[in-house]
Structures are given as C-alpha cells and as structure tokens.
Short mmCIF file of C-alpha atoms and ligand atoms in Angstrom, two decimals:
data_model
loop_
_atom_site.label_atom_id
_atom_site.label_comp_id
_atom_site.label_asym_id
_atom_site.label_seq_id
_atom_site.Cartn_x
_atom_site.Cartn_y
_atom_site.Cartn_z
CA UNK Y 1 92.36 90.85 133.98
CA UNK Y 2 94.05 92.45 130.83
CA UNK Y 3 96.25 95.78 131.39
CA UNK Y 4 94.08 98.40 130.00
CA UNK Y 5 96.21 100.32 127.06
CA UNK Y 6 95.05 104.25 127.80
CA UNK Y 7 95.13 105.53 124.27
CA UNK Y 8 94.05 108.95 125.53
CA UNK Y 9 97.24 109.15 127.61
CA UNK Y 10 99.58 107.89 125.21
CA UNK Y 11 98.05 110.17 122.76
CA UNK Y 12 98.59 113.20 125.02
CA UNK Y 13 102.21 112.18 125.17
CA UNK Y 14 102.58 112.10 121.53
CA UNK Y 15 100.73 115.47 121.11
CA UNK Y 16 102.85 116.99 123.60
CA UNK Y 17 105.98 116.10 121.67
CA UNK Y 18 104.15 117.52 118.64
CA UNK Y 19 103.57 120.96 120.36
CA UNK Y 20 107.49 121.15 121.05
CA UNK Y 21 108.40 120.38 117.50
CA UNK Y 22 105.56 123.07 116.15
CA UNK Y 23 106.99 125.53 118.74
CA UNK Y 24 110.20 125.21 117.27
CA UNK Y 25 109.27 125.58 113.97
CA UNK Y 26 107.56 128.97 114.68
CA UNK Y 27 110.80 130.19 116.08
CA UNK Y 28 112.06 129.97 112.40
CA UNK Y 29 108.84 131.83 111.17
CA UNK Y 30 107.18 128.40 109.99
CA UNK Y 31 103.80 127.67 111.18
CA UNK Y 32 102.87 124.27 110.35
CA UNK Y 33 99.47 123.93 109.12
CA UNK Y 34 96.91 121.15 108.06
CA UNK Y 35 94.10 121.56 105.59
CA UNK Y 36 91.38 119.16 105.60
CA UNK Y 37 88.47 118.88 102.78
CA UNK Y 38 85.10 117.63 103.73
CA UNK Y 39 82.45 117.15 101.08
CA UNK Y 40 78.88 116.57 102.19
CA UNK Y 41 77.39 116.35 105.42
CA UNK Y 42 78.15 112.89 106.87
CA UNK Y 43 77.61 113.35 110.51
CA UNK Y 44 80.48 111.10 111.66
CA UNK Y 45 82.90 112.85 109.23
CA UNK Y 46 81.82 116.16 110.91
CA UNK Y 47 82.76 114.71 114.40
CA UNK Y 48 86.06 113.54 113.05
CA UNK Y 49 86.91 116.68 111.28
CA UNK Y 50 85.90 118.83 114.11
CA UNK Y 51 88.27 116.53 116.52
CA UNK Y 52 91.05 117.10 114.17
CA UNK Y 53 90.88 120.84 114.08
CA UNK Y 54 90.82 120.95 117.95
CA UNK Y 55 93.88 118.78 118.04
CA UNK Y 56 95.51 121.04 115.87
CA UNK Y 57 94.82 124.00 118.02
CA UNK Y 58 96.26 122.06 121.04
CA UNK Y 59 99.36 121.34 119.19
CA UNK Y 60 100.00 125.32 118.20
CA UNK Y 61 99.13 124.03 114.54
CA UNK Y 62 96.94 126.04 112.05
CA UNK Y 63 94.10 124.18 110.70
CA UNK Y 64 91.87 125.03 107.61
CA UNK Y 65 88.58 122.92 107.22
CA UNK Y 66 87.56 123.44 103.71
CA UNK Y 67 83.83 122.28 103.39
CA UNK Y 68 82.49 121.53 99.82
CA UNK Y 69 78.96 120.64 99.18
CA UNK Y 70 77.51 117.04 98.72
CA UNK Y 71 77.19 117.96 94.82
CA UNK Y 72 80.78 118.74 94.52
CA UNK Y 73 81.93 117.54 91.05
CA UNK Y 74 85.07 115.54 90.56
CA UNK Y 75 86.62 118.42 88.69
CA UNK Y 76 85.68 120.91 91.71
CA UNK Y 77 87.45 118.71 94.14
CA UNK Y 78 90.43 118.06 92.11
CA UNK Y 79 90.78 121.99 91.64
CA UNK Y 80 90.37 122.41 95.25
CA UNK Y 81 93.37 119.69 96.01
CA UNK Y 82 95.56 121.47 93.27
CA UNK Y 83 94.96 124.89 95.00
CA UNK Y 84 95.97 123.64 98.29
CA UNK Y 85 98.89 121.67 96.76
CA UNK Y 86 100.32 124.98 95.58
CA UNK Y 87 99.95 126.78 98.77
CA UNK Y 88 103.38 126.92 100.51
CA UNK Y 89 101.63 128.08 103.73
CA UNK Y 90 99.84 124.60 104.06
CA UNK Y 91 102.11 121.57 104.95
CA UNK Y 92 99.52 118.91 105.19
CA UNK Y 93 96.46 118.01 103.34
CA UNK Y 94 93.83 115.29 103.94
CA UNK Y 95 90.47 114.47 102.33
CA UNK Y 96 87.97 113.28 105.05
CA UNK Y 97 87.01 109.82 103.78
CA UNK Y 98 84.25 108.31 102.96
CA UNK Y 99 83.78 110.89 99.61
CA UNK Y 100 80.13 110.86 98.49
CA UNK Y 101 79.43 108.05 96.26
CA UNK Y 102 79.55 109.80 92.97
CA UNK Y 103 83.06 110.93 93.57
CA UNK Y 104 86.03 108.79 92.88
CA UNK Y 105 88.21 108.31 95.83
CA UNK Y 106 91.44 106.71 94.55
CA UNK Y 107 91.55 109.58 91.77
CA UNK Y 108 91.18 112.20 94.28
CA UNK Y 109 93.75 110.87 96.81
CA UNK Y 110 96.44 110.42 93.95
CA UNK Y 111 95.69 114.38 93.44
CA UNK Y 112 97.31 115.16 96.67
CA UNK Y 113 100.87 116.16 96.60
CA UNK Y 114 102.64 113.20 98.31
CA UNK Y 115 104.79 115.45 100.40
CA UNK Y 116 101.42 116.81 101.80
CA UNK Y 117 99.90 113.44 102.17
CA UNK Y 118 99.56 113.14 106.11
CA UNK Y 119 97.25 110.36 105.81
CA UNK Y 120 99.74 108.16 103.88
CA UNK Y 121 97.30 107.04 101.28
CA UNK Y 122 98.83 108.44 98.09
CA UNK Y 123 100.30 105.48 96.17
CA UNK Y 124 103.84 106.87 96.44
CA UNK Y 125 103.65 106.72 99.83
CA UNK Y 126 101.69 103.20 100.01
CA UNK Y 127 104.71 101.81 97.65
CA UNK Y 128 107.21 103.53 100.12
CA UNK Y 129 105.69 101.67 102.90
CA UNK Y 130 105.73 98.46 101.10
CA UNK Y 131 109.47 98.81 100.24
CA UNK Y 132 110.27 99.89 103.69
CA UNK Y 133 111.22 103.47 102.78
CA UNK Y 134 108.20 105.44 104.17
CA UNK Y 135 108.83 108.89 105.55
CA UNK Y 136 104.94 108.80 106.40
CA UNK Y 137 103.10 106.28 107.95
CA UNK Y 138 99.11 105.82 107.90
CA UNK Y 139 97.87 107.22 110.98
CA UNK Y 140 95.81 104.35 112.28
CA UNK Y 141 98.07 101.33 111.97
CA UNK Y 142 101.07 103.69 113.22
CA UNK Y 143 99.17 104.51 116.19
CA UNK Y 144 98.58 100.86 116.89
CA UNK Y 145 102.33 100.10 116.81
CA UNK Y 146 102.99 103.08 118.94
CA UNK Y 147 100.39 101.73 121.56
CA UNK Y 148 101.78 98.41 121.36
CA UNK Y 149 105.49 99.54 121.92
CA UNK Y 150 104.64 102.03 124.57
CA UNK Y 151 102.92 99.46 126.72
CA UNK Y 152 106.01 97.05 126.45
CA UNK Y 153 104.53 94.47 124.43
CA UNK Y 154 107.14 92.54 122.67
CA UNK Y 155 106.84 92.68 118.89
CA UNK Y 156 109.99 90.73 117.89
CA UNK Y 157 109.11 87.38 116.87
CA UNK Y 158 105.40 87.60 117.84
CA UNK Y 159 102.70 85.99 116.20
CA UNK Y 160 100.61 88.81 115.01
CA UNK Y 161 97.02 88.42 113.46
CA UNK Y 162 95.39 91.25 111.87
CA UNK Y 163 91.51 90.84 111.10
CA UNK Y 164 90.84 93.18 108.01
CA UNK Y 165 92.61 93.80 104.77
CA UNK Y 166 91.47 97.31 104.09
CA UNK Y 167 93.99 99.62 102.42
CA UNK Y 168 93.69 102.19 105.16
CA UNK Y 169 94.01 99.69 108.12
CA UNK Y 170 94.69 95.91 107.80
CA UNK Y 171 97.09 96.02 104.90
CA UNK Y 172 99.46 98.71 106.03
CA UNK Y 173 98.96 97.33 109.71
CA UNK Y 174 100.30 93.87 108.56
CA UNK Y 175 103.13 95.76 106.87
CA UNK Y 176 104.16 97.62 109.88
CA UNK Y 177 103.89 94.72 111.97
CA UNK Y 178 106.22 92.93 109.60
CA UNK Y 179 108.63 95.63 109.63
CA UNK Y 180 108.74 95.11 113.34
CA UNK Y 181 109.76 91.48 112.82
CA UNK Y 182 106.64 89.84 113.81
CA UNK Y 183 105.22 86.82 112.08
CA UNK Y 184 102.16 88.13 110.39
CA UNK Y 185 98.70 86.73 109.35
CA UNK Y 186 96.34 88.67 107.63
CA UNK Y 187 92.51 87.28 107.95
CA UNK Y 188 89.46 88.69 106.23
CA UNK Y 189 85.66 87.55 105.44
CA UNK Y 190 86.74 84.61 103.38
CA UNK Y 191 89.43 83.34 106.02
CA UNK Y 192 88.64 79.45 107.06
CA UNK Y 193 88.56 78.76 110.87
CA UNK Y 194 89.11 82.43 111.96
CA UNK Y 195 88.94 81.50 115.52
CA UNK Y 196 91.72 78.78 115.24
CA UNK Y 197 94.15 81.24 113.75
CA UNK Y 198 93.38 84.10 115.97
CA UNK Y 199 93.71 81.77 119.35
CA UNK Y 200 97.70 81.44 118.13
CA UNK Y 201 98.12 85.41 118.00
CA UNK Y 202 100.30 86.97 120.64
CA UNK Y 203 99.09 90.35 119.08
CA UNK Y 204 95.48 90.47 117.79
CA UNK Y 205 94.50 93.50 115.55
CA UNK Y 206 90.87 93.64 114.83
CA UNK Y 207 89.74 96.14 112.05
CA UNK Y 208 86.47 94.67 110.78
CA UNK Y 209 83.81 97.09 111.34
CA UNK Y 210 81.59 94.51 113.13
CA UNK Y 211 80.50 95.26 117.07
CA UNK Y 212 81.87 92.85 119.59
CA UNK Y 213 82.87 90.29 116.79
CA UNK Y 214 86.00 89.14 118.64
CA UNK Y 215 84.97 86.99 121.68
CA UNK Y 216 87.14 85.53 124.41
CA UNK Y 217 87.44 82.19 122.97
CA UNK Y 218 89.18 83.58 119.99
CA UNK Y 219 91.91 84.95 122.20
CA UNK Y 220 95.01 83.39 123.07
CA UNK Y 221 95.39 83.82 127.00
CA UNK Y 222 97.78 86.78 127.71
CA UNK Y 223 97.61 88.23 124.06
CA UNK Y 224 97.80 91.97 123.43
CA UNK Y 225 94.52 92.78 121.85
CA UNK Y 226 94.26 96.24 119.55
CA UNK Y 227 90.69 97.01 118.65
CA UNK Y 228 90.53 99.30 115.95
CA UNK Y 229 86.68 99.15 114.98
CA UNK Y 230 84.18 101.92 115.81
CA UNK Y 231 80.70 100.83 115.74
CA UNK Y 232 77.59 102.71 116.78
CA UNK Y 233 75.04 100.56 118.62
CA UNK Y 234 71.36 100.95 118.44
CA UNK Y 235 71.40 102.63 121.92
CA UNK Y 236 73.80 105.34 120.27
CA UNK Y 237 76.95 104.01 122.32
CA UNK Y 238 80.16 103.14 120.64
CA UNK Y 239 81.62 99.80 120.65
CA UNK Y 240 84.83 98.22 119.09
CA UNK Y 241 85.26 94.71 117.00
CA UNK Y 242 86.23 93.03 120.36
CA UNK Y 243 83.75 91.93 122.91
CA UNK Y 244 85.67 93.89 125.60
CA UNK Y 245 83.94 92.58 128.55
CA UNK Y 246 84.64 88.83 127.69
CA UNK Y 247 88.10 89.82 126.22
CA UNK Y 248 89.58 91.68 128.99
CA UNK Y 249 89.39 88.65 131.23
CA UNK Y 250 91.53 86.55 128.84
CA UNK Y 251 93.91 89.21 127.01
CA UNK Y 252 97.38 90.20 128.42
CA UNK Y 253 96.70 94.10 127.27
CA UNK Y 254 93.48 95.26 125.54
CA UNK Y 255 92.76 98.82 124.10
CA UNK Y 256 89.11 100.07 125.13
CA UNK Y 257 86.70 101.84 122.75
CA UNK Y 258 86.49 104.64 122.76
CA UNK Y 259 89.68 105.88 124.31
CA UNK Y 260 92.20 103.52 122.58
CA UNK Y 261 92.96 103.68 118.86
CA UNK Y 262 90.77 106.69 117.95
CA UNK Y 263 93.05 109.59 120.01
CA UNK Y 264 96.14 107.77 118.82
CA UNK Y 265 94.89 108.08 115.14
CA UNK Y 266 94.59 111.79 115.58
CA UNK Y 267 97.97 112.08 117.54
CA UNK Y 268 100.03 110.42 114.57
CA UNK Y 269 98.05 112.88 112.02
CA UNK Y 270 99.61 115.72 114.32
CA UNK Y 271 102.92 113.98 114.25
CA UNK Y 272 102.82 113.32 110.24
CA UNK Y 273 101.75 117.25 109.88
CA UNK Y 274 104.87 118.44 111.93
CA UNK Y 275 106.99 116.19 110.05
CA UNK Y 276 105.79 117.36 106.67
CA UNK Y 277 106.12 120.89 107.76
CA UNK Y 278 110.01 120.03 108.97
CA UNK Y 279 110.69 118.43 105.76
CA UNK Y 280 109.24 121.21 103.42
CA UNK Y 281 111.21 123.82 105.51
CA UNK Y 282 114.47 121.97 104.35
P1 LIG U 1 86.73 98.01 105.97
O1 LIG U 1 85.05 97.67 105.86
O2 LIG U 1 87.26 98.72 104.58
O3 LIG U 1 87.30 96.72 106.03
C1 LIG U 1 86.67 95.72 106.77
C2 LIG U 1 87.53 94.16 106.70
O4 LIG U 1 87.04 93.45 107.67
C3 LIG U 1 87.75 93.74 105.33
O5 LIG U 1 89.08 93.25 104.90
C4 LIG U 1 86.67 92.66 105.38
O6 LIG U 1 87.09 91.48 105.04
C5 LIG U 1 87.03 92.16 106.90
N1 LIG U 1 85.69 91.43 107.43
C6 LIG U 1 84.64 91.81 107.27
N2 LIG U 1 83.74 90.86 108.07
C7 LIG U 1 84.59 90.04 108.42
C8 LIG U 1 84.21 88.63 108.80
N3 LIG U 1 83.10 88.24 109.47
N4 LIG U 1 85.50 87.74 109.47
C9 LIG U 1 86.71 88.28 109.10
N5 LIG U 1 86.84 89.42 108.27
C10 LIG U 1 85.92 90.20 107.91
O7 LIG U 1 86.96 98.83 106.98
P2 LIG U 1 88.19 99.81 107.65
O8 LIG U 1 89.25 98.73 107.50
O9 LIG U 1 88.14 100.83 106.95
O10 LIG U 1 87.58 99.72 109.27
C11 LIG U 1 87.57 98.80 109.89
C12 LIG U 1 87.05 99.38 111.26
O11 LIG U 1 87.98 100.20 111.88
C13 LIG U 1 85.70 100.21 111.18
O12 LIG U 1 84.89 99.65 112.42
C14 LIG U 1 86.17 101.66 111.23
O13 LIG U 1 85.27 102.43 111.60
C15 LIG U 1 87.23 101.49 112.28
N6 LIG U 1 88.46 102.55 111.97
C16 LIG U 1 88.86 103.19 113.03
C17 LIG U 1 89.72 103.98 112.93
C18 LIG U 1 90.20 104.66 114.28
O14 LIG U 1 90.92 105.53 114.28
N7 LIG U 1 90.19 104.09 115.45
C19 LIG U 1 90.40 104.68 111.70
C20 LIG U 1 89.69 103.64 110.62
C21 LIG U 1 88.54 102.79 110.62
P3 LIG U 1 86.96 91.49 102.96
O15 LIG U 1 88.10 92.13 102.82
O16 LIG U 1 87.12 90.01 102.70
O17 LIG U 1 85.57 92.08 102.75
#
C-alpha cells in the first residue's frame, strides 16, 4: 500500500512558517496583503477565492477580494489592475482564473506588476523560471515539489513524467522537476503509448482534468504519484485524475484528492505573498 502524502498537514506546516514571517514584518510596521480580483460568478472560483481569503487570515495576512461583475470590460479590468499595482499597501495581486470568455486572459495577466505577481504567471516570471532565476514559483507545481521533498522522495536522477502541458501546471511542473535534476518527459493528448511512458516513471504527475484517468497498470510499482486533477463527479463528489483506489495498491507514495495538491497550492500562494512583501519592504 502506498504512503499517503498528507497535503493538508504539509500545507499547515508551510502556513505556520508564513505566519511567523508575517509576524516579523508586522513588527517592522508592514502588514502583508493580498488582493484577489474575481470577475463574474463562477461557483468554483467563488470557493477558491473564499479559501484563499481564509488562508490569509490564518497566516495573519490582509486580504482584499475585489468582485467585478460578469460584464466587466477589458478596459475596466485593466484599470483595476493598474490601481492595485500602484497601491503600496498591497504586496500580492492575483486574478482568479478562468476569466469570462469575452476577456483577454493573457493581456490581463501581463498587466499585473510582476513584483506583485504571486501566481507566477507574468511573462517576466515565466521567463525567469525558464532560465532558473525565478524569485516566485507558480503555486501548484511548487506545491507538488514541496510535497515530494517533504515526503522523502528522491528527485535527483529520477524519471519524472508529467501528464499535461498547460502554462499553469504541466509546463512549469516539468521545469521545476528538471531543476531538481529529474529526467523529465512531458505527455499530452497527442502522446502515443502513454501507458508505456508512464510505467517508467519514478515520479508521475497527473494534471489532465479527467477523472480517474490514470489506472494502476500505467503506474510503476513504488512510484510517487502526484494527482493535481480536481474533477467534480455527477454525484457531486471530487475525484482526481488518478484512480486512487487502484493506484494506491501499486504506488509507493500517493496524494489524495481532496487533501493533496489543493491545500498546497494555497499554502504556496501564502508563501509567495509574504516573500513579495519582504522583497517590497527592502
Ligand atoms: P488544462 O485543460 O489546461 O490542461 C490539461 C492537459 O492535459 C493538456 O495539456 C492536455 O493535452 C492534457 N490531456 C488532456 N487529455 C489527455 C489525454 N487523454 N491524454 C494525455 N493528456 C491529456 O488543465 P490544467 O493544467 O489547468 O489543469 C489540470 C487539472 O488540474 C484540472 O483538473 C484542474 O482542475 C486541476 N488543477 C488543480 C489545481 C490544484 O490546486 N490542485 C490547480 C490548477 C489546476 P493537450 O495540451 O494536448 O490538449
């Protein structure tokens, strides 16, 4: 049976460290603050934003949720981003994705002051990550690395396979694993013989968005399996991209959904925000 990687417990540990850093900054008269822009009424986004605000409170950090109506124009969104960029009392700014379809996501993200870009999505930060000079790492992949390290999984020289190549998870995940000296393969919807590739993975990261897609026969016995997927099933429950019940019998380590990568994403957001506040204080 695989060792269960407890994302909630590890995230609590990370947040405790963030709370200490926040307390130290407050002694210098700086109150770390995160602003979240939420456009529209997407129910999942509402939950994520609420969880982020709750985490800020738990860390002793200020949070501002800026709610904008569904019909917000690109100009209005950009004006709001610029207003927050100019506000010295706010250290981190994130735009909750996805934005309504009529808005240009890439253009909005590139308006965020890269020093306040605690999601790590600005092209400046993406470029810094590519060249190994990043000061802010995208939260979900950074959280996955932290889960692996804190669980004692050997990264150096490991064969790592990432399923998914999105800009927010798959690609940065591959770069971070490479930085940790893994040999990395990235798979996607056009990959041939996916199961044969994943069967060679000492570390398998699934970021696909398809419930229970990764089956036991795709997993190398003893592998560390990190499940990024969050999929809502018809009965309302959540499932990852990995068929957990099958996979835990084969894997060496596995993250559950919920309670694995999700809490770590938020913990890393807190870490990025306090680091941004520290950097801006200098
Ligand atoms: P995207 O939809 O942007 O990317 C999905 C990737 O999976 C694509 O690269 C796609 O390939 C690939 N893919 C789709 N079908 C297959 C297939 N049959 N075989 C192999 N690869 C396939 O999703 P995200 O990266 O944004 O998110 C992935 C999952 O992670 C989602 O469930 C999302 O909800 C979750 N998520 C969880 C977070 C957390 O905090 N835990 C944070 C962010 C996301 P192609 O490029 O060829 O289309």
